[in-house]
PDB file of C-alpha atoms in Angstrom:
ATOM      1  CA  MET A   1     121.188  90.927  91.192  1.00 49.00           C
ATOM      2  CA  PRO A   2     121.474  91.403  87.401  1.00 57.00           C
ATOM      3  CA  ILE A   3     119.028  93.468  85.339  1.00 79.00           C
ATOM      4  CA  LYS A   4     117.898  90.270  83.626  1.00 90.00           C
ATOM      5  CA  ILE A   5     118.108  86.671  84.873  1.00 97.00           C
ATOM      6  CA  ASN A   6     119.774  84.195  82.549  1.00 97.00           C
ATOM      7  CA  ARG A   7     117.401  81.269  83.151  1.00 98.00           C
ATOM      8  CA  LEU A   8     114.286  81.667  85.304  1.00 98.00           C
ATOM      9  CA  LEU A   9     112.144  78.678  86.287  1.00 98.00           C
ATOM     10  CA  LEU A  10     108.369  79.083  86.650  1.00 98.00           C
ATOM     11  CA  THR A  11     106.686  76.075  88.254  1.00 98.00           C
ATOM     12  CA  GLY A  12     102.928  75.563  88.050  1.00 97.00           C
ATOM     13  CA  ALA A  13     102.945  77.238  84.647  1.00 97.00           C
ATOM     14  CA  ALA A  14      99.752  75.488  83.493  1.00 96.00           C
ATOM     15  CA  GLY A  15      97.716  76.791  86.441  1.00 95.00           C
ATOM     16  CA  GLY A  16      95.572  79.904  86.606  1.00 95.00           C
ATOM     17  CA  LEU A  17      98.258  82.330  87.778  1.00 97.00           C
ATOM     18  CA  GLY A  18     100.956  80.330  86.007  1.00 97.00           C
ATOM     19  CA  LYS A  19      99.351  81.040  82.638  1.00 97.00           C
ATOM     20  CA  VAL A  20      99.191  84.744  83.473  1.00 97.00           C
ATOM     21  CA  LEU A  21     102.824  84.926  84.562  1.00 98.00           C
ATOM     22  CA  ARG A  22     104.061  82.802  81.688  1.00 97.00           C
ATOM     23  CA  ASN A  23     103.182  85.765  79.474  1.00 96.00           C
ATOM     24  CA  ARG A  24     104.560  88.390  81.870  1.00 97.00           C
ATOM     25  CA  LEU A  25     107.924  87.016  83.035  1.00 97.00           C
ATOM     26  CA  PRO A  26     109.864  86.742  79.741  1.00 96.00           C
ATOM     27  CA  GLY A  27     110.987  90.368  80.016  1.00 95.00           C
ATOM     28  CA  MET A  28     112.791  89.504  83.253  1.00 97.00           C
ATOM     29  CA  THR A  29     114.832  86.622  81.857  1.00 98.00           C
ATOM     30  CA  SER A  30     116.786  85.501  78.804  1.00 97.00           C
ATOM     31  CA  ILE A  31     115.317  81.989  79.032  1.00 98.00           C
ATOM     32  CA  LEU A  32     112.048  81.132  80.788  1.00 98.00           C
ATOM     33  CA  ARG A  33     111.807  77.469  81.773  1.00 98.00           C
ATOM     34  CA  VAL A  34     108.193  76.533  82.530  1.00 98.00           C
ATOM     35  CA  SER A  35     107.108  73.340  84.256  1.00 98.00           C
ATOM     36  CA  ASP A  36     103.936  71.619  85.357  1.00 97.00           C
ATOM     37  CA  VAL A  37     102.518  68.124  85.668  1.00 96.00           C
ATOM     38  CA  ALA A  38      99.822  69.186  83.174  1.00 95.00           C
ATOM     39  CA  ASP A  39     100.245  69.852  79.462  1.00 95.00           C
ATOM     40  CA  LEU A  40     102.174  73.038  78.697  1.00 96.00           C
ATOM     41  CA  GLY A  41     101.581  73.190  74.949  1.00 94.00           C
ATOM     42  CA  GLN A  42     104.178  74.514  72.531  1.00 94.00           C
ATOM     43  CA  ALA A  43     107.229  76.336  73.825  1.00 94.00           C
ATOM     44  CA  ALA A  44     107.363  80.020  72.909  1.00 94.00           C
ATOM     45  CA  ALA A  45     110.516  81.790  71.760  1.00 93.00           C
ATOM     46  CA  ASN A  46     113.233  81.781  74.451  1.00 95.00           C
ATOM     47  CA  GLU A  47     111.170  79.310  76.469  1.00 97.00           C
ATOM     48  CA  GLU A  48     111.804  75.749  77.665  1.00 98.00           C
ATOM     49  CA  THR A  49     108.917  73.458  78.653  1.00 98.00           C
ATOM     50  CA  VAL A  50     109.459  70.590  81.097  1.00 98.00           C
ATOM     51  CA  LYS A  51     106.729  68.282  82.358  1.00 97.00           C
ATOM     52  CA  CYS A  52     107.564  67.510  85.965  1.00 97.00           C
ATOM     53  CA  ASP A  53     105.893  66.095  89.067  1.00 96.00           C
ATOM     54  CA  LEU A  54     107.015  68.141  92.073  1.00 97.00           C
ATOM     55  CA  GLY A  55     106.925  64.977  94.172  1.00 96.00           C
ATOM     56  CA  ASP A  56     109.554  63.261  91.982  1.00 97.00           C
ATOM     57  CA  TYR A  57     112.935  64.043  93.550  1.00 98.00           C
ATOM     58  CA  GLU A  58     115.092  62.972  90.606  1.00 98.00           C
ATOM     59  CA  ALA A  59     112.912  64.906  88.172  1.00 98.00           C
ATOM     60  CA  MET A  60     113.220  68.012  90.324  1.00 98.00           C
ATOM     61  CA  LEU A  61     117.012  67.708  90.370  1.00 98.00           C
ATOM     62  CA  SER A  62     116.962  67.680  86.585  1.00 98.00           C
ATOM     63  CA  LEU A  63     114.459  70.550  86.442  1.00 98.00           C
ATOM     64  CA  LEU A  64     116.811  72.836  88.408  1.00 98.00           C
ATOM     65  CA  ASP A  65     119.800  72.217  86.105  1.00 98.00           C
ATOM     66  CA  GLY A  66     121.148  75.537  84.835  1.00 98.00           C
ATOM     67  CA  VAL A  67     118.496  77.589  86.681  1.00 98.00           C
ATOM     68  CA  ASP A  68     119.438  80.933  88.251  1.00 98.00           C
ATOM     69  CA  ALA A  69     116.197  81.760  90.118  1.00 98.00           C
ATOM     70  CA  VAL A  70     112.746  80.239  90.678  1.00 98.00           C
ATOM     71  CA  VAL A  71     109.195  81.544  90.826  1.00 98.00           C
ATOM     72  CA  HIS A  72     107.450  78.647  92.571  1.00 98.00           C
ATOM     73  CA  LEU A  73     103.704  78.540  91.904  1.00 98.00           C
ATOM     74  CA  GLY A  74     103.502  74.760  91.527  1.00 95.00           C
ATOM     75  CA  GLY A  75     101.322  72.585  93.738  1.00 92.00           C
ATOM     76  CA  MET A  76      97.731  72.197  94.843  1.00 86.00           C
ATOM     77  CA  SER A  77      96.170  75.656  94.967  1.00 82.00           C
ATOM     78  CA  ILE A  78      93.005  74.846  96.925  1.00 83.00           C
ATOM     79  CA  ASP A  79      92.186  73.035 100.148  1.00 88.00           C
ATOM     80  CA  GLY A  80      91.307  69.362  99.978  1.00 84.00           C
ATOM     81  CA  PRO A  81      92.389  65.848 101.002  1.00 89.00           C
ATOM     82  CA  PHE A  82      95.830  65.557 102.552  1.00 91.00           C
ATOM     83  CA  GLU A  83      97.515  63.060 100.224  1.00 90.00           C
ATOM     84  CA  PRO A  84      97.559  65.178  97.030  1.00 88.00           C
ATOM     85  CA  ILE A  85      98.619  68.201  99.080  1.00 94.00           C
ATOM     86  CA  LEU A  86     101.344  66.133 100.733  1.00 95.00           C
ATOM     87  CA  ASN A  87     102.875  65.162  97.400  1.00 94.00           C
ATOM     88  CA  ALA A  88     102.660  68.486  95.580  1.00 94.00           C
ATOM     89  CA  ASN A  89     102.961  71.078  98.344  1.00 97.00           C
ATOM     90  CA  ILE A  90     104.993  69.414 101.096  1.00 97.00           C
ATOM     91  CA  ARG A  91     107.163  66.810  99.412  1.00 97.00           C
ATOM     92  CA  GLY A  92     107.309  69.077  96.366  1.00 97.00           C
ATOM     93  CA  ALA A  93     108.548  72.040  98.407  1.00 98.00           C
ATOM     94  CA  TYR A  94     111.272  69.926  99.995  1.00 98.00           C
ATOM     95  CA  ASN A  95     112.355  68.578  96.606  1.00 98.00           C
ATOM     96  CA  LEU A  96     112.513  72.109  95.207  1.00 98.00           C
ATOM     97  CA  TYR A  97     114.672  73.499  98.008  1.00 98.00           C
ATOM     98  CA  GLU A  98     116.974  70.513  98.156  1.00 98.00           C
ATOM     99  CA  ALA A  99     117.428  70.645  94.381  1.00 98.00           C
ATOM    100  CA  ALA A 100     118.072  74.387  94.616  1.00 98.00           C
ATOM    101  CA  ARG A 101     120.752  73.759  97.235  1.00 98.00           C
ATOM    102  CA  LEU A 102     122.459  71.092  95.166  1.00 98.00           C
ATOM    103  CA  LYS A 103     122.275  73.103  91.943  1.00 98.00           C
ATOM    104  CA  GLY A 104     123.404  76.399  93.434  1.00 98.00           C
ATOM    105  CA  VAL A 105     120.153  78.355  93.037  1.00 98.00           C
ATOM    106  CA  ASN A 106     120.134  81.228  95.526  1.00 97.00           C
ATOM    107  CA  ARG A 107     116.829  83.065  94.966  1.00 98.00           C
ATOM    108  CA  ILE A 108     113.286  81.660  95.155  1.00 98.00           C
ATOM    109  CA  VAL A 109     109.979  83.512  95.036  1.00 98.00           C
ATOM    110  CA  PHE A 110     107.555  81.229  96.852  1.00 98.00           C
ATOM    111  CA  ALA A 111     103.809  81.489  96.293  1.00 98.00           C
ATOM    112  CA  SER A 112     102.529  81.157  99.826  1.00 98.00           C
ATOM    113  CA  SER A 113      99.000  82.082 100.852  1.00 97.00           C
ATOM    114  CA  ASN A 114      96.927  84.162 103.231  1.00 97.00           C
ATOM    115  CA  HIS A 115      95.561  80.802 104.412  1.00 97.00           C
ATOM    116  CA  VAL A 116      98.736  80.453 106.506  1.00 98.00           C
ATOM    117  CA  VAL A 117      97.084  82.957 108.869  1.00 98.00           C
ATOM    118  CA  GLY A 118      93.477  82.155 107.979  1.00 96.00           C
ATOM    119  CA  PHE A 119      92.208  81.572 111.533  1.00 96.00           C
ATOM    120  CA  HIS A 120      93.011  85.057 112.732  1.00 97.00           C
ATOM    121  CA  LYS A 121      90.000  87.360 112.980  1.00 95.00           C
ATOM    122  CA  GLN A 122      89.317  89.686 110.068  1.00 91.00           C
ATOM    123  CA  THR A 123      89.402  92.551 112.566  1.00 92.00           C
ATOM    124  CA  ASP A 124      93.060  91.770 113.408  1.00 93.00           C
ATOM    125  CA  ARG A 125      95.659  93.667 111.364  1.00 95.00           C
ATOM    126  CA  LEU A 126      98.490  91.239 110.701  1.00 97.00           C
ATOM    127  CA  ASP A 127     102.150  91.744 109.862  1.00 97.00           C
ATOM    128  CA  ALA A 128     104.832  89.153 109.151  1.00 97.00           C
ATOM    129  CA  THR A 129     105.306  88.434 112.875  1.00 97.00           C
ATOM    130  CA  ALA A 130     101.699  87.194 113.277  1.00 97.00           C
ATOM    131  CA  ALA A 131     101.465  83.591 114.475  1.00 98.00           C
ATOM    132  CA  MET A 132     100.773  81.017 111.795  1.00 98.00           C
ATOM    133  CA  ARG A 133      97.148  79.889 112.154  1.00 98.00           C
ATOM    134  CA  PRO A 134      96.390  77.874 109.005  1.00 97.00           C
ATOM    135  CA  ASP A 135      92.760  77.221 108.154  1.00 96.00           C
ATOM    136  CA  GLY A 136      93.072  73.879 106.323  1.00 95.00           C
ATOM    137  CA  ASN A 137      95.430  71.316 104.855  1.00 96.00           C
ATOM    138  CA  TYR A 138      96.375  73.775 102.121  1.00 96.00           C
ATOM    139  CA  GLY A 139      97.265  76.457 104.670  1.00 97.00           C
ATOM    140  CA  VAL A 140      99.281  73.919 106.657  1.00 97.00           C
ATOM    141  CA  SER A 141     101.251  73.006 103.532  1.00 97.00           C
ATOM    142  CA  LYS A 142     102.051  76.655 102.822  1.00 97.00           C
ATOM    143  CA  ALA A 143     103.119  77.155 106.436  1.00 98.00           C
ATOM    144  CA  PHE A 144     105.457  74.189 105.964  1.00 98.00           C
ATOM    145  CA  GLY A 145     106.849  75.809 102.820  1.00 98.00           C
ATOM    146  CA  GLU A 146     107.517  79.070 104.642  1.00 98.00           C
ATOM    147  CA  LEU A 147     109.286  77.285 107.500  1.00 98.00           C
ATOM    148  CA  LEU A 148     111.264  75.170 105.066  1.00 98.00           C
ATOM    149  CA  SER A 149     112.388  78.267 103.175  1.00 98.00           C
ATOM    150  CA  ARG A 150     113.426  79.866 106.474  1.00 98.00           C
ATOM    151  CA  PHE A 151     115.532  76.794 107.274  1.00 98.00           C
ATOM    152  CA  TYR A 152     117.190  76.789 103.853  1.00 98.00           C
ATOM    153  CA  PHE A 153     118.056  80.459 104.252  1.00 98.00           C
ATOM    154  CA  ASP A 154     119.428  80.095 107.779  1.00 98.00           C
ATOM    155  CA  ARG A 155     121.480  76.978 107.005  1.00 98.00           C
ATOM    156  CA  TYR A 156     122.323  77.345 103.316  1.00 98.00           C
ATOM    157  CA  GLY A 157     121.805  81.023 102.464  1.00 98.00           C
ATOM    158  CA  ILE A 158     119.087  80.477  99.840  1.00 98.00           C
ATOM    159  CA  GLU A 159     117.066  83.696  99.798  1.00 98.00           C
ATOM    160  CA  THR A 160     113.280  83.492  99.580  1.00 98.00           C
ATOM    161  CA  VAL A 161     110.424  85.947  99.327  1.00 98.00           C
ATOM    162  CA  CYS A 162     107.249  84.263 100.597  1.00 98.00           C
ATOM    163  CA  MET A 163     104.271  85.943  98.938  1.00 98.00           C
ATOM    164  CA  ARG A 164     101.170  85.388 101.048  1.00 98.00           C
ATOM    165  CA  ILE A 165      98.840  85.801  98.091  1.00 98.00           C
ATOM    166  CA  GLY A 166      95.338  87.044  98.805  1.00 97.00           C
ATOM    167  CA  SER A 167      93.013  86.621  95.800  1.00 97.00           C
ATOM    168  CA  SER A 168      94.606  87.254  92.404  1.00 98.00           C
ATOM    169  CA  PHE A 169      91.922  87.430  89.722  1.00 97.00           C
ATOM    170  CA  PRO A 170      90.892  89.895  87.006  1.00 97.00           C
ATOM    171  CA  LYS A 171      88.578  91.616  89.489  1.00 97.00           C
ATOM    172  CA  ALA A 172      87.185  91.366  93.017  1.00 97.00           C
ATOM    173  CA  ILE A 173      83.933  89.393  92.955  1.00 96.00           C
ATOM    174  CA  ASP A 174      82.819  89.244  96.606  1.00 96.00           C
ATOM    175  CA  HIS A 175      83.084  91.102  99.902  1.00 96.00           C
ATOM    176  CA  ARG A 176      86.137  89.187 101.121  1.00 96.00           C
ATOM    177  CA  MET A 177      88.027  89.985  97.933  1.00 97.00           C
ATOM    178  CA  MET A 178      87.476  93.681  98.537  1.00 97.00           C
ATOM    179  CA  SER A 179      90.235  93.241 101.132  1.00 97.00           C
ATOM    180  CA  THR A 180      92.286  90.399  99.620  1.00 97.00           C
ATOM    181  CA  TRP A 181      92.285  91.226  95.884  1.00 98.00           C
ATOM    182  CA  LEU A 182      95.631  91.360  94.053  1.00 98.00           C
ATOM    183  CA  SER A 183      95.775  92.647  90.494  1.00 98.00           C
ATOM    184  CA  TYR A 184      97.914  90.860  87.928  1.00 98.00           C
ATOM    185  CA  ASP A 185      99.966  94.030  87.450  1.00 98.00           C
ATOM    186  CA  ASP A 186     100.685  94.312  91.175  1.00 98.00           C
ATOM    187  CA  LEU A 187     101.575  90.620  91.340  1.00 98.00           C
ATOM    188  CA  THR A 188     103.973  90.970  88.412  1.00 98.00           C
ATOM    189  CA  GLU A 189     105.674  93.969  89.990  1.00 98.00           C
ATOM    190  CA  LEU A 190     105.968  92.147  93.333  1.00 98.00           C
ATOM    191  CA  ILE A 191     107.709  89.251  91.601  1.00 98.00           C
ATOM    192  CA  ARG A 192     110.048  91.669  89.817  1.00 98.00           C
ATOM    193  CA  CYS A 193     110.952  93.306  93.134  1.00 98.00           C
ATOM    194  CA  SER A 194     111.366  89.898  94.778  1.00 98.00           C
ATOM    195  CA  LEU A 195     113.741  88.682  92.058  1.00 98.00           C
ATOM    196  CA  PHE A 196     115.932  91.766  91.690  1.00 98.00           C
ATOM    197  CA  THR A 197     116.092  93.438  95.118  1.00 97.00           C
ATOM    198  CA  PRO A 198     119.516  92.695  96.637  1.00 97.00           C
ATOM    199  CA  GLY A 199     119.724  90.993 100.018  1.00 97.00           C
ATOM    200  CA  VAL A 200     116.106  89.990 100.601  1.00 98.00           C
ATOM    201  CA  GLY A 201     117.180  87.277 103.042  1.00 98.00           C
ATOM    202  CA  HIS A 202     113.970  85.594 104.131  1.00 98.00           C
ATOM    203  CA  THR A 203     111.027  87.942 103.583  1.00 98.00           C
ATOM    204  CA  VAL A 204     107.308  87.423 104.143  1.00 98.00           C
ATOM    205  CA  VAL A 205     105.072  89.825 102.240  1.00 98.00           C
ATOM    206  CA  TYR A 206     101.283  90.016 102.068  1.00 98.00           C
ATOM    207  CA  ALA A 207     100.408  90.055  98.385  1.00 98.00           C
ATOM    208  CA  ALA A 208      97.339  92.268  98.043  1.00 98.00           C
ATOM    209  CA  SER A 209      96.680  95.444  96.118  1.00 98.00           C
ATOM    210  CA  ASP A 210      96.087  98.842  97.733  1.00 98.00           C
ATOM    211  CA  ASN A 211      92.600  97.915  98.902  1.00 97.00           C
ATOM    212  CA  THR A 212      90.216  99.595 101.340  1.00 94.00           C
ATOM    213  CA  PRO A 213      89.840  98.066 103.862  1.00 90.00           C
ATOM    214  CA  SER A 214      93.190  96.328 104.315  1.00 93.00           C
ATOM    215  CA  TRP A 215      93.787  93.400 106.664  1.00 96.00           C
ATOM    216  CA  TRP A 216      97.569  93.219 106.326  1.00 97.00           C
ATOM    217  CA  ASP A 217     100.601  95.358 107.187  1.00 97.00           C
ATOM    218  CA  ASN A 218     103.744  95.077 105.035  1.00 98.00           C
ATOM    219  CA  ARG A 219     105.985  97.318 107.150  1.00 97.00           C
ATOM    220  CA  LEU A 220     108.473  94.423 107.501  1.00 97.00           C
ATOM    221  CA  ALA A 221     108.773  94.039 103.715  1.00 98.00           C
ATOM    222  CA  THR A 222     109.404  97.668 102.739  1.00 98.00           C
ATOM    223  CA  HIS A 223     112.973  96.777 101.670  1.00 98.00           C
ATOM    224  CA  LEU A 224     111.459  95.080  98.605  1.00 98.00           C
ATOM    225  CA  GLY A 225     110.466  98.496  97.269  1.00 98.00           C
ATOM    226  CA  TRP A 226     107.052  97.163  96.235  1.00 98.00           C
ATOM    227  CA  THR A 227     104.174  99.634  96.208  1.00 98.00           C
ATOM    228  CA  PRO A 228     100.903  98.239  94.820  1.00 98.00           C
ATOM    229  CA  LYS A 229      99.215 100.604  92.391  1.00 98.00           C
ATOM    230  CA  ASP A 230      95.773  99.052  91.955  1.00 98.00           C
ATOM    231  CA  SER A 231      92.776  98.824  94.282  1.00 98.00           C
ATOM    232  CA  SER A 232      89.567  96.827  94.606  1.00 98.00           C
ATOM    233  CA  ASP A 233      87.620 100.086  95.072  1.00 97.00           C
ATOM    234  CA  PRO A 234      86.383 100.249  91.439  1.00 97.00           C
ATOM    235  CA  PHE A 235      84.557  96.935  92.012  1.00 97.00           C
ATOM    236  CA  ARG A 236      82.815  98.018  95.227  1.00 96.00           C
ATOM    237  CA  ALA A 237      79.523  99.185  93.749  1.00 96.00           C
ATOM    238  CA  GLU A 238      79.095  95.997  91.710  1.00 96.00           C
ATOM    239  CA  VAL A 239      79.932  93.738  94.669  1.00 96.00           C
ATOM    240  CA  GLU A 240      77.681  95.575  97.109  1.00 95.00           C
ATOM    241  CA  ALA A 241      74.800  95.598  94.638  1.00 95.00           C
ATOM    242  CA  SER A 242      74.990  91.966  93.553  1.00 94.00           C
ATOM    243  CA  VAL A 243      76.644  89.832  96.268  1.00 91.00           C
ATOM    244  CA  PRO A 244      74.863  89.018  99.563  1.00 91.00           C
TER     245      PRO A 244
END
């Protein structure tokens, strides 16, 4: 992979993490194309803004024109009724991968979720071979996305890194996040590794910082060269003192 991508697409750029990454990805690309169904505001320097519904197949074909790689954050980010999740997360994922195939895009970083394995016990330490046990419609949709990306790699050679994101916020705010927290810096570095590491194939990685305790084992993703630097430990005293 090159040192810098010519045109990188960031979907879901108006969302919580999308706004964070919109400011952090420009150094990885000559042109950052950002998309969302919501308002994206003014385009920054070396940036293209495209309003796009992930469920609109023709719009997605156009969105992928001239794109070299994708960071896919777009879609419903919380659990809820099936229909909105169907359009954004399931139909939207299919539209993205089919458009990538037709437009010759060979690398996607897919924002999956720990909710793909949400019905395992917290006492189980999980690696990428753990059975999918989604804990809601949202988790089901992300499991679909992971399976779809596997299919598009096996049949068409499109490489994907599926980031099973824990909880990416400025700080850990409850006991669960002491295990699942992912700093913005660690997330950014994971995306950099996912975009530029040669030959990732189809990789599943648990996206959490170097927390104690840890629920997840990334031994099957060591080829990415990603080593999280941050930890939820500095927030422990505050959480234990203030959160039941």
